[in-house]
Amino acid sequence: MSEYGIKENIKAVEEIITAECEKCGRDRSEVTLIAVSKTKPVEMLQEAYDYGCRDFGENKVQELMDKYEVMPKDIRWHMIGHLQRNKVKYIVDKVYMIHSVDSFRLAEEISKEAVKKNVTVKILIEVNVANEASKFGTTCEEVRQLVRDIAKLPNISVQGLMTIAPFVDDEEKNRCYFQKLKKISVDIMDENSDNIVMETLSMGMTGDYRVAVSEGATCVRVGTGIFGVR
Ligand SMILES: *Cc1c(COP(=O)(O)O)cnc(C)c1O
């Protein structure tokens, strides 16, 4: 047993992802496992890193910056939480991808700061597929136009879509939402617009990543299943 049991947890999650990929004829390399390390100390992240994990997800700007400072530089940091415009400047040159863009104004700010720092920022558009009042994200109706508008901004690259499905007791209940997000991404891809690639589908968390993989997720964001309860 490793110090925090994290290696064993990652191994178990990996096995489920691999099995699901085999079941639905996908290549395991199509799915990136993002270890969601929010609220967890760097010692735990280091254990995941030592086991081979290079993709970490954080939902707060300050915490991401603190961990960025002390952790190895080959980590890909994924910003998965709601992002305030006034904090964009701190992370545009540190994150690998921002999963939680849900408004034109936020995208404009990211673009502006990216131009200043001379970087191109990969982003996903967050869609509130289940229309939950408690969640951020654009609607299924608005997402297409939003993607088109954002794609015109400099130094920003739209890579795909992200959703946070409802908290459910049975993961099968979320299958319809993953199918819907996949369909929207295919529809947008079919438009063949400049500066829009729909290669990334970030969906699935500890409670439902198996179903998400079977519906086409290319990123799953697993926190509790790797680091334990928060
Ligand atoms: C916390 C969080 C996760 C991970 O949730 P778990 O249920 O612990 O796996 C995934 N995505 C987002 C956006 C989160 O905020």
mmCIF file of N, CA, C and O in Angstrom, residues 58 70 81 102 142 161 166:
data_model
loop_
_atom_site.group_PDB
_atom_site.id
_atom_site.type_symbol
_atom_site.label_atom_id
_atom_site.label_comp_id
_atom_site.label_asym_id
_atom_site.label_seq_id
_atom_site.Cartn_x
_atom_site.Cartn_y
_atom_site.Cartn_z
ATOM 1 N N GLU A 58 -7.777 21.548 -11.241
ATOM 2 C CA GLU A 58 -8.015 22.402 -10.081
ATOM 3 C C GLU A 58 -9.182 23.330 -10.392
ATOM 4 O O GLU A 58 -9.436 23.652 -11.554
ATOM 5 N N VAL A 70 5.162 24.781 -6.934
ATOM 6 C CA VAL A 70 5.970 23.763 -6.250
ATOM 7 C C VAL A 70 6.024 22.412 -6.954
ATOM 8 O O VAL A 70 6.915 21.613 -6.688
ATOM 9 N N GLY A 81 -12.809 24.825 -12.791
ATOM 10 C CA GLY A 81 -13.825 25.509 -11.992
ATOM 11 C C GLY A 81 -14.244 26.840 -12.590
ATOM 12 O O GLY A 81 -13.613 27.353 -13.515
ATOM 13 N N ASP A 102 -17.850 29.872 -20.239
ATOM 14 C CA ASP A 102 -19.289 29.803 -20.495
ATOM 15 C C ASP A 102 -19.900 31.134 -20.908
ATOM 16 O O ASP A 102 -21.121 31.285 -20.944
ATOM 17 N N GLU A 142 -27.699 27.858 -26.854
ATOM 18 C CA GLU A 142 -26.807 28.992 -27.113
ATOM 19 C C GLU A 142 -25.381 28.594 -27.483
ATOM 20 O O GLU A 142 -24.613 29.420 -27.985
ATOM 21 N N LEU A 161 -15.946 20.692 -25.838
ATOM 22 C CA LEU A 161 -16.997 21.001 -24.874
ATOM 23 C C LEU A 161 -16.768 20.262 -23.559
ATOM 24 O O LEU A 161 -16.092 19.241 -23.503
ATOM 25 N N PRO A 166 -25.483 15.886 -13.613
ATOM 26 C CA PRO A 166 -26.090 15.916 -12.277
ATOM 27 C C PRO A 166 -25.492 14.865 -11.337
ATOM 28 O O PRO A 166 -24.938 13.861 -11.794
#
